[in-house]
């Protein structure tokens, strides 16, 4: 699945995309339970099949605010940086849509953000189950990293 840059950017600026918000509890994290994401994956699949942009936003119950987002995008930048996306793409250019896992927390790393490509949207729509397994594994890994960062005292 491909999308023209200017079409993608216009949709993001007009907020014409679906966000499925999930709040994980400390208990979900303790049990490594990501079952709450099942309905979100179904919604993501529905939106992408209809050729609409969508994302899943997971809020985590850490002292330092942290989120993990799964976004369908044309390049590896979050929707909030739409102006940079516009700078880095050509308006008429066709770009493949990919799913990017975006982890955000002040204590994650120097930039406070990490972006990982998970899959192309085409591959996700063709075979959702293995892609979802891969994404769940990555989310679990990110949660572990965020917990470790939360447990490490900041250097002064």
CSV table of N, CA, C and O in Angstrom, one decimal, residues 82-144:
chain,number,residue,atom,x,y,z
A,82,UNK,N,4.9,16.5,11.6
A,82,UNK,CA,4.4,16.5,10.2
A,82,UNK,C,5.1,17.5,9.3
A,82,UNK,O,5.3,17.3,8.1
A,83,UNK,N,5.6,18.6,9.9
A,83,UNK,CA,6.4,19.6,9.1
A,83,UNK,C,7.7,19.0,8.7
A,83,UNK,O,8.1,19.2,7.5
A,84,UNK,N,8.3,18.2,9.5
A,84,UNK,CA,9.6,17.5,9.1
A,84,UNK,C,9.3,16.5,8.0
A,84,UNK,O,10.1,16.3,7.1
A,85,UNK,N,8.2,15.8,8.2
A,85,UNK,CA,7.8,14.8,7.1
A,85,UNK,C,7.7,15.5,5.8
A,85,UNK,O,8.2,15.0,4.8
A,86,UNK,N,7.0,16.7,5.8
A,86,UNK,CA,6.9,17.5,4.6
A,86,UNK,C,8.2,17.9,4.0
A,86,UNK,O,8.4,17.8,2.8
A,87,UNK,N,9.2,18.2,4.9
A,87,UNK,CA,10.5,18.6,4.4
A,87,UNK,C,11.3,17.5,3.8
A,87,UNK,O,12.1,17.7,2.9
A,88,UNK,N,11.1,16.3,4.4
A,88,UNK,CA,11.9,15.1,4.0
A,88,UNK,C,11.3,14.3,2.8
A,88,UNK,O,11.9,13.3,2.4
A,89,UNK,N,10.1,14.7,2.3
A,89,UNK,CA,9.5,14.0,1.2
A,89,UNK,C,9.1,14.9,0.1
A,89,UNK,O,9.1,16.1,0.3
A,90,UNK,N,8.9,14.4,-1.1
A,90,UNK,CA,8.5,15.3,-2.2
A,90,UNK,C,7.0,15.1,-2.3
A,90,UNK,O,6.4,14.0,-2.2
A,91,UNK,N,6.3,16.3,-2.5
A,91,UNK,CA,4.8,16.3,-2.4
A,91,UNK,C,4.2,15.3,-3.3
A,91,UNK,O,3.2,14.7,-2.9
A,92,UNK,N,4.7,15.2,-4.6
A,92,UNK,CA,4.0,14.2,-5.5
A,92,UNK,C,4.5,12.8,-5.3
A,92,UNK,O,4.0,11.9,-6.0
A,93,UNK,N,5.5,12.6,-4.5
A,93,UNK,CA,6.1,11.3,-4.4
A,93,UNK,C,5.2,10.3,-3.8
A,93,UNK,O,4.4,10.6,-2.9
A,94,UNK,N,5.2,9.1,-4.3
A,94,UNK,CA,4.5,7.9,-3.7
A,94,UNK,C,5.4,7.2,-2.8
A,94,UNK,O,6.5,6.9,-3.1
A,95,UNK,N,4.9,6.9,-1.6
A,95,UNK,CA,5.7,6.3,-0.6
A,95,UNK,C,4.9,5.1,0.0
A,95,UNK,O,3.7,5.1,0.2
A,96,UNK,N,5.7,4.0,0.2
A,96,UNK,CA,5.0,2.8,0.9
A,96,UNK,C,4.6,3.2,2.3
A,96,UNK,O,5.4,3.9,3.0
A,97,UNK,N,3.4,2.7,2.7
A,97,UNK,CA,3.0,2.9,4.1
A,97,UNK,C,3.6,1.8,4.9
A,97,UNK,O,3.5,0.6,4.6
A,98,UNK,N,4.2,2.1,6.1
A,98,UNK,CA,4.8,1.2,7.0
A,98,UNK,C,4.3,1.4,8.3
A,98,UNK,O,3.7,2.4,8.7
A,99,UNK,N,4.4,0.4,9.2
A,99,UNK,CA,4.0,0.5,10.6
A,99,UNK,C,5.3,0.7,11.4
A,99,UNK,O,6.2,0.0,11.3
A,100,UNK,N,5.3,1.8,12.1
A,100,UNK,CA,6.4,2.2,13.0
A,100,UNK,C,6.0,2.2,14.4
A,100,UNK,O,4.9,2.7,14.8
A,101,UNK,N,6.8,1.6,15.3
A,101,UNK,CA,6.6,1.6,16.7
A,101,UNK,C,7.4,2.7,17.3
A,101,UNK,O,8.7,2.8,17.1
A,102,UNK,N,6.7,3.7,17.9
A,102,UNK,CA,7.4,4.9,18.4
A,102,UNK,C,7.3,4.9,19.9
A,102,UNK,O,6.2,4.9,20.5
A,103,UNK,N,8.4,4.8,20.6
A,103,UNK,CA,8.4,4.8,22.1
A,103,UNK,C,8.9,6.1,22.5
A,103,UNK,O,9.9,6.6,22.0
A,104,UNK,N,8.2,6.8,23.4
A,104,UNK,CA,8.5,8.1,23.9
A,104,UNK,C,8.5,8.1,25.4
A,104,UNK,O,7.5,7.7,26.1
A,105,UNK,N,9.6,8.6,26.0
A,105,UNK,CA,9.8,8.8,27.4
A,105,UNK,C,11.0,9.6,27.6
A,105,UNK,O,12.0,9.4,27.0
A,106,UNK,N,11.0,10.6,28.5
A,106,UNK,CA,12.1,11.4,28.8
A,106,UNK,C,13.4,10.6,29.2
A,106,UNK,O,14.5,11.0,28.9
A,107,UNK,N,13.1,9.5,30.0
A,107,UNK,CA,14.3,8.8,30.5
A,107,UNK,C,14.7,7.6,29.6
A,107,UNK,O,15.4,6.7,30.0
A,108,UNK,N,14.2,7.6,28.4
A,108,UNK,CA,14.4,6.4,27.4
A,108,UNK,C,15.9,6.5,26.9
A,108,UNK,O,16.6,5.6,26.9
A,109,UNK,N,16.2,7.7,26.3
A,109,UNK,CA,17.5,7.9,25.8
A,109,UNK,C,17.7,9.4,25.6
A,109,UNK,O,16.9,10.2,26.1
A,110,UNK,N,18.8,9.8,25.0
A,110,UNK,CA,19.1,11.3,24.9
A,110,UNK,C,18.0,12.1,24.2
A,110,UNK,O,17.6,13.2,24.6
A,111,UNK,N,17.4,11.5,23.1
A,111,UNK,CA,16.3,12.2,22.4
A,111,UNK,C,14.9,12.0,23.0
A,111,UNK,O,14.0,12.7,22.7
A,112,UNK,N,14.8,11.0,23.9
A,112,UNK,CA,13.5,10.8,24.5
A,112,UNK,C,12.6,10.0,23.6
A,112,UNK,O,11.4,9.8,23.9
A,113,UNK,N,13.1,9.5,22.5
A,113,UNK,CA,12.3,8.8,21.5
A,113,UNK,C,13.0,7.7,20.8
A,113,UNK,O,14.2,7.8,20.6
A,114,UNK,N,12.3,6.6,20.5
A,114,UNK,CA,12.9,5.6,19.7
A,114,UNK,C,11.9,5.2,18.6
A,114,UNK,O,10.7,4.9,19.0
A,115,UNK,N,12.3,5.0,17.4
A,115,UNK,CA,11.4,4.6,16.3
A,115,UNK,C,11.9,3.4,15.6
A,115,UNK,O,13.0,3.4,15.2
A,116,UNK,N,11.0,2.4,15.6
A,116,UNK,CA,11.4,1.1,14.9
A,116,UNK,C,10.4,0.7,13.9
A,116,UNK,O,9.2,0.8,14.1
A,117,UNK,N,10.9,0.4,12.7
A,117,UNK,CA,10.0,-0.1,11.6
A,117,UNK,C,9.6,-1.5,12.0
A,117,UNK,O,10.4,-2.4,12.2
A,118,UNK,N,8.3,-1.8,12.0
A,118,UNK,CA,7.8,-3.1,12.4
A,118,UNK,C,7.4,-4.0,11.1
A,118,UNK,O,7.7,-5.1,11.1
A,119,UNK,N,6.8,-3.3,10.1
A,119,UNK,CA,6.3,-4.0,9.0
A,119,UNK,C,5.8,-3.1,7.9
A,119,UNK,O,5.5,-1.9,8.3
A,120,UNK,N,5.7,-3.5,6.7
A,120,UNK,CA,4.9,-2.7,5.7
A,120,UNK,C,3.4,-2.9,6.0
A,120,UNK,O,3.0,-4.0,6.6
A,121,UNK,N,2.6,-1.9,5.7
A,121,UNK,CA,1.2,-2.1,5.9
A,121,UNK,C,0.7,-3.2,5.0
A,121,UNK,O,-0.2,-4.0,5.4
A,122,UNK,N,1.2,-3.3,3.8
A,122,UNK,CA,0.8,-4.4,2.9
A,122,UNK,C,1.0,-5.8,3.5
A,122,UNK,O,0.2,-6.7,3.5
A,123,UNK,N,2.2,-6.0,4.2
A,123,UNK,CA,2.5,-7.3,4.8
A,123,UNK,C,1.6,-7.5,6.0
A,123,UNK,O,1.1,-8.6,6.2
A,124,UNK,N,1.3,-6.4,6.8
A,124,UNK,CA,0.4,-6.5,7.9
A,124,UNK,C,-1.0,-7.0,7.5
A,124,UNK,O,-1.6,-7.8,8.1
A,125,UNK,N,-1.5,-6.4,6.4
A,125,UNK,CA,-2.8,-6.7,5.9
A,125,UNK,C,-2.9,-8.1,5.3
A,125,UNK,O,-3.9,-8.8,5.4
A,126,UNK,N,-1.8,-8.5,4.7
A,126,UNK,CA,-1.7,-9.8,4.1
A,126,UNK,C,-1.7,-10.9,5.1
A,126,UNK,O,-2.3,-12.0,5.0
A,127,UNK,N,-0.9,-10.7,6.2
A,127,UNK,CA,-0.7,-11.8,7.2
A,127,UNK,C,-0.6,-11.1,8.6
A,127,UNK,O,0.4,-10.9,9.1
A,128,UNK,N,-1.8,-10.7,9.1
A,128,UNK,CA,-1.8,-9.9,10.4
A,128,UNK,C,-1.2,-10.7,11.6
A,128,UNK,O,-0.5,-10.1,12.4
A,129,UNK,N,-1.5,-12.0,11.7
A,129,UNK,CA,-1.1,-12.7,12.9
A,129,UNK,C,0.4,-12.7,13.2
A,129,UNK,O,0.8,-12.3,14.3
A,130,UNK,N,1.3,-13.1,12.2
A,130,UNK,CA,2.7,-13.0,12.5
A,130,UNK,C,3.2,-11.6,12.8
A,130,UNK,O,4.1,-11.4,13.6
A,131,UNK,N,2.6,-10.6,12.1
A,131,UNK,CA,3.0,-9.3,12.3
A,131,UNK,C,2.7,-8.8,13.7
A,131,UNK,O,3.5,-8.2,14.4
A,132,UNK,N,1.5,-9.2,14.1
A,132,UNK,CA,1.0,-8.8,15.5
A,132,UNK,C,1.9,-9.4,16.5
A,132,UNK,O,2.3,-8.8,17.5
A,133,UNK,N,2.3,-10.7,16.3
A,133,UNK,CA,3.2,-11.4,17.2
A,133,UNK,C,4.5,-10.6,17.4
A,133,UNK,O,5.1,-10.4,18.5
A,134,UNK,N,5.1,-10.2,16.2
A,134,UNK,CA,6.3,-9.4,16.2
A,134,UNK,C,6.2,-8.1,16.9
A,134,UNK,O,7.0,-7.7,17.7
A,135,UNK,N,5.0,-7.4,16.7
A,135,UNK,CA,4.8,-6.1,17.3
A,135,UNK,C,4.6,-6.3,18.8
A,135,UNK,O,5.2,-5.5,19.6
A,136,UNK,N,3.9,-7.3,19.2
A,136,UNK,CA,3.7,-7.6,20.7
A,136,UNK,C,5.0,-7.8,21.3
A,136,UNK,O,5.3,-7.4,22.4
A,137,UNK,N,5.9,-8.6,20.7
A,137,UNK,CA,7.2,-8.9,21.2
A,137,UNK,C,8.0,-7.6,21.4
A,137,UNK,O,8.7,-7.4,22.4
A,138,UNK,N,7.9,-6.7,20.4
A,138,UNK,CA,8.7,-5.4,20.4
A,138,UNK,C,8.1,-4.5,21.5
A,138,UNK,O,8.8,-3.9,22.3
A,139,UNK,N,6.8,-4.5,21.7
A,139,UNK,CA,6.1,-3.7,22.8
A,139,UNK,C,6.6,-4.2,24.1
A,139,UNK,O,6.9,-3.4,25.0
A,140,UNK,N,6.6,-5.5,24.3
A,140,UNK,CA,7.0,-6.1,25.6
A,140,UNK,C,8.5,-5.7,25.9
A,140,UNK,O,8.8,-5.4,27.0
A,141,UNK,N,9.3,-5.8,24.9
A,141,UNK,CA,10.7,-5.4,25.0
A,141,UNK,C,10.8,-3.9,25.4
A,141,UNK,O,11.6,-3.5,26.3
A,142,UNK,N,10.0,-3.0,24.7
A,142,UNK,CA,10.1,-1.6,25.1
A,142,UNK,C,9.6,-1.3,26.5
A,142,UNK,O,10.2,-0.5,27.2
A,143,UNK,N,8.6,-2.0,26.9
A,143,UNK,CA,8.1,-1.9,28.3
A,143,UNK,C,9.2,-2.3,29.3
A,143,UNK,O,9.4,-1.6,30.3
A,144,UNK,N,9.9,-3.3,29.0
A,144,UNK,CA,11.0,-3.8,29.8
A,144,UNK,C,12.1,-2.7,29.9
A,144,UNK,O,12.6,-2.4,31.0
